[in-house]
PDB file of C-alpha atoms and ligand atoms in Angstrom:
ATOM      1  CA  UNK A  14     106.706 128.470  99.615  1.00  0.00           C
ATOM      2  CA  UNK A  15     109.012 126.157  97.624  1.00  0.00           C
ATOM      3  CA  UNK A  16     108.783 122.608  98.876  1.00  0.00           C
ATOM      4  CA  UNK A  17     105.254 122.953 100.220  1.00  0.00           C
ATOM      5  CA  UNK A  18     104.136 119.966  98.150  1.00  0.00           C
ATOM      6  CA  UNK A  19     106.964 117.767  99.440  1.00  0.00           C
ATOM      7  CA  UNK A  20     105.417 115.260 101.884  1.00  0.00           C
ATOM      8  CA  UNK A  21     108.791 114.363 103.439  1.00  0.00           C
ATOM      9  CA  UNK A  22     109.076 117.828 104.971  1.00  0.00           C
ATOM     10  CA  UNK A  23     106.266 116.954 107.386  1.00  0.00           C
ATOM     11  CA  UNK A  24     105.134 113.343 107.092  1.00  0.00           C
ATOM     12  CA  UNK A  25     102.924 113.411 110.179  1.00  0.00           C
ATOM     13  CA  UNK A  26     100.827 116.252 108.762  1.00  0.00           C
ATOM     14  CA  UNK A  27      99.988 114.343 105.560  1.00  0.00           C
ATOM     15  CA  UNK A  28      96.516 112.881 105.094  1.00  0.00           C
ATOM     16  CA  UNK A  29      97.886 109.317 104.931  1.00  0.00           C
ATOM     17  CA  UNK A  30     101.256 109.371 106.698  1.00  0.00           C
ATOM     18  CA  UNK A  31     101.472 105.563 106.729  1.00  0.00           C
ATOM     19  CA  UNK A  32     101.482 105.472 102.945  1.00  0.00           C
ATOM     20  CA  UNK A  33     104.999 107.003 103.095  1.00  0.00           C
ATOM     21  CA  UNK A  34     106.135 104.209 105.379  1.00  0.00           C
ATOM     22  CA  UNK A  35     105.038 101.748 102.701  1.00  0.00           C
ATOM     23  CA  UNK A  36     106.607 103.845  99.961  1.00  0.00           C
ATOM     24  CA  UNK A  37     110.014 103.978 101.673  1.00  0.00           C
ATOM     25  CA  UNK A  38     109.969 100.264 102.477  1.00  0.00           C
ATOM     26  CA  UNK A  39     108.981  99.535  98.877  1.00  0.00           C
ATOM     27  CA  UNK A  40     111.906 101.637  97.693  1.00  0.00           C
ATOM     28  CA  UNK A  41     114.230  99.918 100.142  1.00  0.00           C
ATOM     29  CA  UNK A  42     113.305  96.439  98.925  1.00  0.00           C
ATOM     30  CA  UNK A  43     114.175  97.265  95.305  1.00  0.00           C
ATOM     31  CA  UNK A  44     117.399  95.344  94.565  1.00  0.00           C
ATOM     32  CA  UNK A  45     118.998  98.398  92.909  1.00  0.00           C
ATOM     33  CA  UNK A  46     118.303 100.428  96.084  1.00  0.00           C
ATOM     34  CA  UNK A  47     119.749  97.701  98.312  1.00  0.00           C
ATOM     35  CA  UNK A  48     122.917  97.881  96.215  1.00  0.00           C
ATOM     36  CA  UNK A  49     123.000 101.715  96.497  1.00  0.00           C
ATOM     37  CA  UNK A  50     122.750 101.410 100.292  1.00  0.00           C
ATOM     38  CA  UNK A  51     125.494  98.807 100.530  1.00  0.00           C
ATOM     39  CA  UNK A  52     127.810 100.930  98.418  1.00  0.00           C
ATOM     40  CA  UNK A  53     127.005 104.116 100.331  1.00  0.00           C
ATOM     41  CA  UNK A  54     127.696 102.502 103.727  1.00  0.00           C
ATOM     42  CA  UNK A  55     130.987 101.129 102.395  1.00  0.00           C
ATOM     43  CA  UNK A  56     131.834 104.623 101.089  1.00  0.00           C
ATOM     44  CA  UNK A  57     130.987 106.055 104.555  1.00  0.00           C
ATOM     45  CA  UNK A  58     133.384 103.435 106.012  1.00  0.00           C
ATOM     46  CA  UNK A  59     130.796 102.112 108.473  1.00  0.00           C
ATOM     47  CA  UNK A  60     132.454  99.187 110.284  1.00  0.00           C
ATOM     48  CA  UNK A  61     132.354  96.960 113.354  1.00  0.00           C
ATOM     49  CA  UNK A  62     132.213  98.495 116.806  1.00  0.00           C
ATOM     50  CA  UNK A  63     131.356 102.032 115.658  1.00  0.00           C
ATOM     51  CA  UNK A  64     128.797 104.490 117.027  1.00  0.00           C
ATOM     52  CA  UNK A  65     126.759 105.607 114.024  1.00  0.00           C
ATOM     53  CA  UNK A  66     124.090 108.289 113.774  1.00  0.00           C
ATOM     54  CA  UNK A  67     121.646 108.378 110.881  1.00  0.00           C
ATOM     55  CA  UNK A  68     119.800 111.679 110.510  1.00  0.00           C
ATOM     56  CA  UNK A  69     116.413 111.465 108.769  1.00  0.00           C
ATOM     57  CA  UNK A  70     116.287 107.704 109.209  1.00  0.00           C
ATOM     58  CA  UNK A  71     112.653 107.277 108.102  1.00  0.00           C
ATOM     59  CA  UNK A  72     111.575 103.645 108.465  1.00  0.00           C
ATOM     60  CA  UNK A  73     115.140 102.630 109.296  1.00  0.00           C
ATOM     61  CA  UNK A  74     116.172 100.949 106.064  1.00  0.00           C
ATOM     62  CA  UNK A  75     119.679 102.396 106.085  1.00  0.00           C
ATOM     63  CA  UNK A  76     119.986 102.162 109.891  1.00  0.00           C
ATOM     64  CA  UNK A  77     119.187  98.422 109.816  1.00  0.00           C
ATOM     65  CA  UNK A  78     121.956  97.777 107.286  1.00  0.00           C
ATOM     66  CA  UNK A  79     124.321  99.929 109.367  1.00  0.00           C
ATOM     67  CA  UNK A  80     123.397  97.933 112.500  1.00  0.00           C
ATOM     68  CA  UNK A  81     124.393  94.717 110.724  1.00  0.00           C
ATOM     69  CA  UNK A  82     127.746  96.274 109.823  1.00  0.00           C
ATOM     70  CA  UNK A  83     128.634  97.623 113.288  1.00  0.00           C
ATOM     71  CA  UNK A  84     128.023  94.232 114.919  1.00  0.00           C
ATOM     72  CA  UNK A  85     127.107  93.483 118.549  1.00  0.00           C
ATOM     73  CA  UNK A  86     129.614  95.947 120.009  1.00  0.00           C
ATOM     74  CA  UNK A  87     128.489  98.833 117.820  1.00  0.00           C
ATOM     75  CA  UNK A  88     125.486 101.101 118.150  1.00  0.00           C
ATOM     76  CA  UNK A  89     123.280 102.832 115.595  1.00  0.00           C
ATOM     77  CA  UNK A  90     120.875 105.640 116.400  1.00  0.00           C
ATOM     78  CA  UNK A  91     118.304 106.788 113.856  1.00  0.00           C
ATOM     79  CA  UNK A  92     116.731 110.217 114.324  1.00  0.00           C
ATOM     80  CA  UNK A  93     113.678 111.442 112.427  1.00  0.00           C
ATOM     81  CA  UNK A  94     111.165 114.231 113.165  1.00  0.00           C
ATOM     82  CA  UNK A  95     108.228 112.025 112.163  1.00  0.00           C
ATOM     83  CA  UNK A  96     106.549 110.034 114.958  1.00  0.00           C
ATOM     84  CA  UNK A  97     104.842 107.829 112.377  1.00  0.00           C
ATOM     85  CA  UNK A  98     108.185 106.970 110.752  1.00  0.00           C
ATOM     86  CA  UNK A  99     109.910 106.438 114.094  1.00  0.00           C
ATOM     87  CA  UNK A 100     107.202 104.104 115.402  1.00  0.00           C
ATOM     88  CA  UNK A 101     107.226 102.181 112.117  1.00  0.00           C
ATOM     89  CA  UNK A 102     111.035 101.920 112.281  1.00  0.00           C
ATOM     90  CA  UNK A 103     110.855 100.525 115.838  1.00  0.00           C
ATOM     91  CA  UNK A 104     108.165  98.028 114.833  1.00  0.00           C
ATOM     92  CA  UNK A 105     110.130  96.785 111.812  1.00  0.00           C
ATOM     93  CA  UNK A 106     113.376  96.490 113.820  1.00  0.00           C
ATOM     94  CA  UNK A 107     111.848  94.707 116.851  1.00  0.00           C
ATOM     95  CA  UNK A 108     111.595  91.168 115.396  1.00  0.00           C
ATOM     96  CA  UNK A 109     115.171  91.425 114.099  1.00  0.00           C
ATOM     97  CA  UNK A 110     116.483  90.995 117.646  1.00  0.00           C
ATOM     98  CA  UNK A 111     119.039  93.782 117.401  1.00  0.00           C
ATOM     99  CA  UNK A 112     118.189  94.965 120.929  1.00  0.00           C
ATOM    100  CA  UNK A 113     119.914  98.174 121.967  1.00  0.00           C
ATOM    101  CA  UNK A 114     122.270  98.001 118.995  1.00  0.00           C
ATOM    102  CA  UNK A 115     119.661  99.900 116.964  1.00  0.00           C
ATOM    103  CA  UNK A 116     117.606 102.710 118.492  1.00  0.00           C
ATOM    104  CA  UNK A 117     115.128 105.051 116.797  1.00  0.00           C
ATOM    105  CA  UNK A 118     114.289 108.471 118.230  1.00  0.00           C
ATOM    106  CA  UNK A 119     112.107 111.389 117.273  1.00  0.00           C
ATOM    107  CA  UNK A 120     114.176 114.498 116.637  1.00  0.00           C
ATOM    108  CA  UNK A 121     115.083 117.289 114.238  1.00  0.00           C
ATOM    109  CA  UNK A 122     118.385 116.960 112.391  1.00  0.00           C
ATOM    110  CA  UNK A 123     119.145 120.616 112.999  1.00  0.00           C
ATOM    111  CA  UNK A 124     118.761 120.293 116.798  1.00  0.00           C
ATOM    112  CA  UNK A 125     120.388 117.002 117.757  1.00  0.00           C
ATOM    113  CA  UNK A 126     120.310 116.226 121.456  1.00  0.00           C
ATOM    114  CA  UNK A 127     123.719 114.500 121.426  1.00  0.00           C
ATOM    115  CA  UNK A 128     126.991 115.658 122.913  1.00  0.00           C
ATOM    116  CA  UNK A 129     129.621 117.168 120.641  1.00  0.00           C
ATOM    117  CA  UNK A 130     131.924 114.549 119.098  1.00  0.00           C
ATOM    118  CA  UNK A 131     129.773 111.603 120.161  1.00  0.00           C
ATOM    119  CA  UNK A 132     129.738 109.578 116.900  1.00  0.00           C
ATOM    120  CA  UNK A 133     132.316 107.835 114.701  1.00  0.00           C
ATOM    121  CA  UNK A 134     130.059 108.109 111.655  1.00  0.00           C
ATOM    122  CA  UNK A 135     127.195 110.500 110.956  1.00  0.00           C
ATOM    123  CA  UNK A 136     125.159 109.943 107.803  1.00  0.00           C
ATOM    124  CA  UNK A 137     122.046 111.251 106.057  1.00  0.00           C
ATOM    125  CA  UNK A 138     120.555 109.548 103.006  1.00  0.00           C
ATOM    126  CA  UNK A 139     118.022 111.328 100.766  1.00  0.00           C
ATOM    127  CA  UNK A 140     117.194 113.872 103.471  1.00  0.00           C
ATOM    128  CA  UNK A 141     118.853 117.193 102.652  1.00  0.00           C
ATOM    129  CA  UNK A 142     116.897 117.728  99.418  1.00  0.00           C
ATOM    130  CA  UNK A 143     113.691 117.619 101.489  1.00  0.00           C
ATOM    131  CA  UNK A 144     114.501 120.355 104.023  1.00  0.00           C
ATOM    132  CA  UNK A 145     114.473 124.152 103.751  1.00  0.00           C
ATOM    133  CA  UNK A 146     117.515 124.810 105.917  1.00  0.00           C
ATOM    134  CA  UNK A 147     119.751 121.852 105.234  1.00  0.00           C
ATOM    135  CA  UNK A 148     122.881 123.872 106.173  1.00  0.00           C
ATOM    136  CA  UNK A 149     121.670 123.821 109.784  1.00  0.00           C
ATOM    137  CA  UNK A 150     121.405 120.014 109.628  1.00  0.00           C
ATOM    138  CA  UNK A 151     124.898 119.657 108.159  1.00  0.00           C
ATOM    139  CA  UNK A 152     126.288 121.963 110.868  1.00  0.00           C
ATOM    140  CA  UNK A 153     124.777 119.866 113.648  1.00  0.00           C
ATOM    141  CA  UNK A 154     125.800 116.596 111.992  1.00  0.00           C
ATOM    142  CA  UNK A 155     129.362 117.906 111.966  1.00  0.00           C
ATOM    143  CA  UNK A 156     129.136 118.995 115.606  1.00  0.00           C
ATOM    144  CA  UNK A 157     128.250 115.481 116.809  1.00  0.00           C
ATOM    145  CA  UNK A 158     130.949 113.786 114.671  1.00  0.00           C
ATOM    146  CA  UNK A 159     134.131 113.058 116.623  1.00  0.00           C
ATOM    147  CA  UNK A 160     137.441 114.511 115.399  1.00  0.00           C
ATOM    148  CA  UNK A 161     138.769 111.968 112.899  1.00  0.00           C
ATOM    149  CA  UNK A 162     135.233 110.640 112.367  1.00  0.00           C
ATOM    150  CA  UNK A 163     133.424 110.695 109.037  1.00  0.00           C
ATOM    151  CA  UNK A 164     130.382 112.678 107.968  1.00  0.00           C
ATOM    152  CA  UNK A 165     128.770 111.243 104.829  1.00  0.00           C
ATOM    153  CA  UNK A 166     125.669 112.365 102.943  1.00  0.00           C
ATOM    154  CA  UNK A 167     123.838 111.114  99.881  1.00  0.00           C
ATOM    155  CA  UNK A 168     121.063 112.655  97.789  1.00  0.00           C
ATOM    156  CA  UNK A 169     119.492 112.045  94.436  1.00  0.00           C
ATOM    157  CA  UNK A 170     119.915 114.831  91.891  1.00  0.00           C
ATOM    158  CA  UNK A 171     116.775 115.157  89.832  1.00  0.00           C
ATOM    159  CA  UNK A 172     118.674 117.008  87.110  1.00  0.00           C
ATOM    160  CA  UNK A 173     120.265 113.640  86.306  1.00  0.00           C
ATOM    161  CA  UNK A 174     116.997 111.738  85.828  1.00  0.00           C
ATOM    162  CA  UNK A 175     116.439 110.050  82.463  1.00  0.00           C
ATOM    163  CA  UNK A 176     113.351 108.238  81.242  1.00  0.00           C
ATOM    164  CA  UNK A 177     113.094 106.921  77.704  1.00  0.00           C
ATOM    165  CA  UNK A 178     109.585 108.010  76.690  1.00  0.00           C
ATOM    166  CA  UNK A 179     108.156 108.765  73.207  1.00  0.00           C
ATOM    167  CA  UNK A 180     106.947 112.217  74.343  1.00  0.00           C
ATOM    168  CA  UNK A 181     110.158 113.890  75.480  1.00  0.00           C
ATOM    169  CA  UNK A 182     108.707 117.389  75.775  1.00  0.00           C
ATOM    170  CA  UNK A 183     105.911 116.259  78.079  1.00  0.00           C
ATOM    171  CA  UNK A 184     108.335 114.049  80.020  1.00  0.00           C
ATOM    172  CA  UNK A 185     110.560 117.082  80.669  1.00  0.00           C
ATOM    173  CA  UNK A 186     107.530 119.164  81.691  1.00  0.00           C
ATOM    174  CA  UNK A 187     106.332 116.519  84.118  1.00  0.00           C
ATOM    175  CA  UNK A 188     109.662 115.392  85.555  1.00  0.00           C
ATOM    176  CA  UNK A 189     111.562 118.702  85.693  1.00  0.00           C
ATOM    177  CA  UNK A 190     108.528 120.907  86.262  1.00  0.00           C
ATOM    178  CA  UNK A 191     107.207 118.945  89.214  1.00  0.00           C
ATOM    179  CA  UNK A 192     110.497 118.569  91.109  1.00  0.00           C
ATOM    180  CA  UNK A 193     111.328 122.272  90.649  1.00  0.00           C
ATOM    181  CA  UNK A 194     108.097 123.145  92.455  1.00  0.00           C
ATOM    182  CA  UNK A 195     107.945 120.197  94.830  1.00  0.00           C
ATOM    183  CA  UNK A 196     111.280 119.801  96.610  1.00  0.00           C
ATOM    184  CA  UNK A 197     113.172 122.460  98.558  1.00  0.00           C
ATOM    185  CA  UNK A 198     116.379 121.414  96.740  1.00  0.00           C
ATOM    186  CA  UNK A 199     115.880 118.859  93.925  1.00  0.00           C
ATOM    187  CA  UNK A 200     119.473 119.343  92.700  1.00  0.00           C
ATOM    188  CA  UNK A 201     121.019 118.820  96.111  1.00  0.00           C
ATOM    189  CA  UNK A 202     123.106 115.828  94.971  1.00  0.00           C
ATOM    190  CA  UNK A 203     125.586 117.843  92.914  1.00  0.00           C
ATOM    191  CA  UNK A 204     126.100 120.350  95.771  1.00  0.00           C
ATOM    192  CA  UNK A 205     127.184 117.861  98.442  1.00  0.00           C
ATOM    193  CA  UNK A 206     130.880 117.622  97.601  1.00  0.00           C
ATOM    194  CA  UNK A 207     131.354 121.411  97.579  1.00  0.00           C
ATOM    195  CA  UNK A 208     129.337 121.838 100.759  1.00  0.00           C
ATOM    196  CA  UNK A 209     131.517 119.410 102.710  1.00  0.00           C
ATOM    197  CA  UNK A 210     134.643 121.188 101.448  1.00  0.00           C
ATOM    198  CA  UNK A 211     133.184 124.546 102.537  1.00  0.00           C
ATOM    199  CA  UNK A 212     132.337 123.062 105.948  1.00  0.00           C
ATOM    200  CA  UNK A 213     136.062 122.536 106.470  1.00  0.00           C
ATOM    201  CA  UNK A 214     136.104 118.741 106.355  1.00  0.00           C
ATOM    202  CA  UNK A 215     139.312 117.005 105.350  1.00  0.00           C
ATOM    203  CA  UNK A 216     139.860 114.425 102.560  1.00  0.00           C
ATOM    204  CA  UNK A 217     136.472 115.135 101.001  1.00  0.00           C
ATOM    205  CA  UNK A 218     135.486 112.538  98.372  1.00  0.00           C
ATOM    206  CA  UNK A 219     132.650 112.271  95.872  1.00  0.00           C
ATOM    207  CA  UNK A 220     130.960 109.011  94.865  1.00  0.00           C
ATOM    208  CA  UNK A 221     128.272 108.898  92.193  1.00  0.00           C
ATOM    209  CA  UNK A 222     126.020 105.868  91.934  1.00  0.00           C
ATOM    210  CA  UNK A 223     123.117 105.204  89.590  1.00  0.00           C
ATOM    211  CA  UNK A 224     119.679 103.872  90.359  1.00  0.00           C
ATOM    212  CA  UNK A 225     118.519 102.089  87.233  1.00  0.00           C
ATOM    213  CA  UNK A 226     115.237 100.348  86.572  1.00  0.00           C
ATOM    214  CA  UNK A 227     114.415  98.427  83.399  1.00  0.00           C
ATOM    215  CA  UNK A 228     111.326  96.613  84.726  1.00  0.00           C
ATOM    216  CA  UNK A 229     109.188  99.438  86.209  1.00  0.00           C
ATOM    217  CA  UNK A 230     109.569  98.336  89.818  1.00  0.00           C
ATOM    218  CA  UNK A 231     106.577  99.102  92.128  1.00  0.00           C
ATOM    219  CA  UNK A 232     108.589 101.965  93.670  1.00  0.00           C
ATOM    220  CA  UNK A 233     109.300 103.573  90.290  1.00  0.00           C
ATOM    221  CA  UNK A 234     105.697 103.045  89.197  1.00  0.00           C
ATOM    222  CA  UNK A 235     104.415 104.796  92.337  1.00  0.00           C
ATOM    223  CA  UNK A 236     106.890 107.649  91.871  1.00  0.00           C
ATOM    224  CA  UNK A 237     105.959 108.236  88.209  1.00  0.00           C
ATOM    225  CA  UNK A 238     102.232 108.015  89.020  1.00  0.00           C
ATOM    226  CA  UNK A 239     102.648 110.693  91.692  1.00  0.00           C
ATOM    227  CA  UNK A 240     104.674 112.887  89.338  1.00  0.00           C
ATOM    228  CA  UNK A 241     101.888 112.687  86.740  1.00  0.00           C
ATOM    229  CA  UNK A 242      99.242 113.509  89.386  1.00  0.00           C
ATOM    230  CA  UNK A 243     101.259 116.470  90.660  1.00  0.00           C
ATOM    231  CA  UNK A 244     101.818 117.727  87.107  1.00  0.00           C
ATOM    232  CA  UNK A 245      98.029 117.914  86.735  1.00  0.00           C
ATOM    233  CA  UNK A 246      97.653 119.585  90.120  1.00  0.00           C
ATOM    234  CA  UNK A 247     100.321 122.167  89.227  1.00  0.00           C
ATOM    235  CA  UNK A 248      98.790 122.901  85.810  1.00  0.00           C
ATOM    236  CA  UNK A 249     101.806 121.472  83.930  1.00  0.00           C
ATOM    237  CA  UNK A 250      99.713 118.891  82.059  1.00  0.00           C
ATOM    238  CA  UNK A 251      96.031 118.162  81.479  1.00  0.00           C
ATOM    239  CA  UNK A 252      94.530 115.114  83.173  1.00  0.00           C
ATOM    240  CA  UNK A 253      94.177 113.435  79.756  1.00  0.00           C
ATOM    241  CA  UNK A 254      97.774 114.134  78.724  1.00  0.00           C
ATOM    242  CA  UNK A 255      99.103 112.860  82.079  1.00  0.00           C
ATOM    243  CA  UNK A 256      97.028 109.663  81.808  1.00  0.00           C
ATOM    244  CA  UNK A 257      98.264 109.048  78.241  1.00  0.00           C
ATOM    245  CA  UNK A 258     101.842 109.705  79.373  1.00  0.00           C
ATOM    246  CA  UNK A 259     101.541 107.147  82.185  1.00  0.00           C
ATOM    247  CA  UNK A 260      99.854 104.623  79.857  1.00  0.00           C
ATOM    248  CA  UNK A 261     102.834 104.948  77.470  1.00  0.00           C
ATOM    249  CA  UNK A 262     105.186 104.253  80.420  1.00  0.00           C
ATOM    250  CA  UNK A 263     103.248 101.073  81.200  1.00  0.00           C
ATOM    251  CA  UNK A 264     103.219  99.992  77.533  1.00  0.00           C
ATOM    252  CA  UNK A 265     107.005 100.387  77.395  1.00  0.00           C
ATOM    253  CA  UNK A 266     107.347  98.238  80.505  1.00  0.00           C
ATOM    254  CA  UNK A 267     104.973  95.583  79.106  1.00  0.00           C
ATOM    255  CA  UNK A 268     107.106  95.486  75.962  1.00  0.00           C
ATOM    256  CA  UNK A 269     110.281  95.086  78.039  1.00  0.00           C
ATOM    257  CA  UNK A 270     111.597  98.479  76.863  1.00  0.00           C
ATOM    258  CA  UNK A 271     111.319 100.566  80.029  1.00  0.00           C
ATOM    259  CA  UNK A 272     114.528 102.447  80.955  1.00  0.00           C
ATOM    260  CA  UNK A 273     114.801 104.849  83.898  1.00  0.00           C
ATOM    261  CA  UNK A 274     117.954 106.142  85.604  1.00  0.00           C
ATOM    262  CA  UNK A 275     118.661 108.561  88.451  1.00  0.00           C
ATOM    263  CA  UNK A 276     122.053 109.524  89.848  1.00  0.00           C
ATOM    264  CA  UNK A 277     122.731 109.403  93.590  1.00  0.00           C
ATOM    265  CA  UNK A 278     125.589 111.631  94.718  1.00  0.00           C
ATOM    266  CA  UNK A 279     127.428 110.866  97.936  1.00  0.00           C
ATOM    267  CA  UNK A 280     130.118 112.941  99.607  1.00  0.00           C
ATOM    268  CA  UNK A 281     132.189 112.115 102.663  1.00  0.00           C
ATOM    269  CA  UNK A 282     134.762 114.007 104.657  1.00  0.00           C
ATOM    270  CA  UNK A 283     136.819 113.634 107.814  1.00  0.00           C
ATOM    271  CA  UNK A 284     136.215 115.986 110.754  1.00  0.00           C
ATOM    272  CA  UNK A 285     139.480 117.762 111.613  1.00  0.00           C
TER     273      UNK A 285
HETATM  274  C1  LIG B 308     113.031 110.251 101.743  1.00  0.00           C
HETATM  275  S1  LIG B 308     113.045 109.973 103.454  1.00  0.00           S
HETATM  276  C2  LIG B 308     114.587 109.079 103.659  1.00  0.00           C
HETATM  277  C3  LIG B 308     114.572 108.110 104.809  1.00  0.00           C
HETATM  278  C4  LIG B 308     115.805 107.211 104.932  1.00  0.00           C
HETATM  279  N1  LIG B 308     117.018 107.984 105.104  1.00  0.00           N
HETATM  280  C5  LIG B 308     115.922 106.323 103.727  1.00  0.00           C
HETATM  281  O1  LIG B 308     116.843 106.513 102.905  1.00  0.00           O
HETATM  282  O2  LIG B 308     115.101 105.408 103.594  1.00  0.00           O
HETATM  283  C6  LIG B 308     113.421 111.553 104.140  1.00  0.00           C
HETATM  284  C7  LIG B 308     113.328 111.585 105.656  1.00  0.00           C
HETATM  285  O3  LIG B 308     113.830 112.833 106.129  1.00  0.00           O
HETATM  286  C8  LIG B 308     113.070 113.166 107.268  1.00  0.00           C
HETATM  287  N2  LIG B 308     113.228 114.598 107.586  1.00  0.00           N
HETATM  288  C9  LIG B 308     112.491 115.644 107.153  1.00  0.00           C
HETATM  289  N3  LIG B 308     112.877 116.785 107.756  1.00  0.00           N
HETATM  290  C10 LIG B 308     113.907 116.455 108.600  1.00  0.00           C
HETATM  291  C11 LIG B 308     114.718 117.182 109.527  1.00  0.00           C
HETATM  292  N4  LIG B 308     114.561 118.497 109.701  1.00  0.00           N
HETATM  293  N5  LIG B 308     115.651 116.491 110.224  1.00  0.00           N
HETATM  294  C12 LIG B 308     115.821 115.170 110.057  1.00  0.00           C
HETATM  295  N6  LIG B 308     115.080 114.431 109.197  1.00  0.00           N
HETATM  296  C13 LIG B 308     114.133 115.057 108.477  1.00  0.00           C
HETATM  297  C14 LIG B 308     111.660 112.766 106.909  1.00  0.00           C
HETATM  298  O4  LIG B 308     110.810 112.651 108.037  1.00  0.00           O
HETATM  299  C15 LIG B 308     111.901 111.444 106.180  1.00  0.00           C
HETATM  300  O5  LIG B 308     111.805 110.349 107.041  1.00  0.00           O
END
């Protein structure tokens, strides 16, 4: 089945589920990712006093930023099907002293336990590309948004990924070949605007942001290493070719010539 290799579909069933906690936190600490988050939450119009739901909240990186924005009178709930992620999110949030302003719960985005129209803002960041039936999640996100409230989603689109590498053919085989077999919907980003229009939301807007890395950040290094390993596993490259490809990436970085970009597409709309 497509997406079987994607660990984010079922974190708790992975051999080392905690490694994904570290991976997400590593990603979140990258300055370019912090900027993406800030701009997405501004685009979603998250503001003081609101009730915000984040679906697929992982370790709570986005939810923590949202909690800062809603202030002491607001409330943010993060929902994620992974117990490991949810416990990690609670542990990371505890010392921040946010109290009941930020709550993390275990739950499936397609079966939210909340009353219809409960939230001012409902968001999901880099979640829909990881799930088989993301329409069901969008439907339930819309259900729990109040009339006049905003539903906003953001996903990478792996068709927009660029990496300057001397072996372009192998780079395409590794990068495009792996995501096509790994994620349920690697090109989700470009679909978001149209999907919100089709859902019947009003004033639908598109916002495209770019993750760029010119220093081979630990997060990007881990991602490219995993892509190379999966390319070998999927028979897209030999172990030798994948190792040489990764060594060339590291040489570029050592020479200060590493350049990697990936577009993040966000769409928002108002519930009628
Ligand atoms: C790449 S992580 C993103 C986490 C967080 N939004 C962030 O940006 O750091 C994807 C998350 O989606 C969650 N997820 C997977 N299937 C889901 C579902 N059916 N409903 C809600 N979340 C889901 C995973 O457990 C994982 O935590």
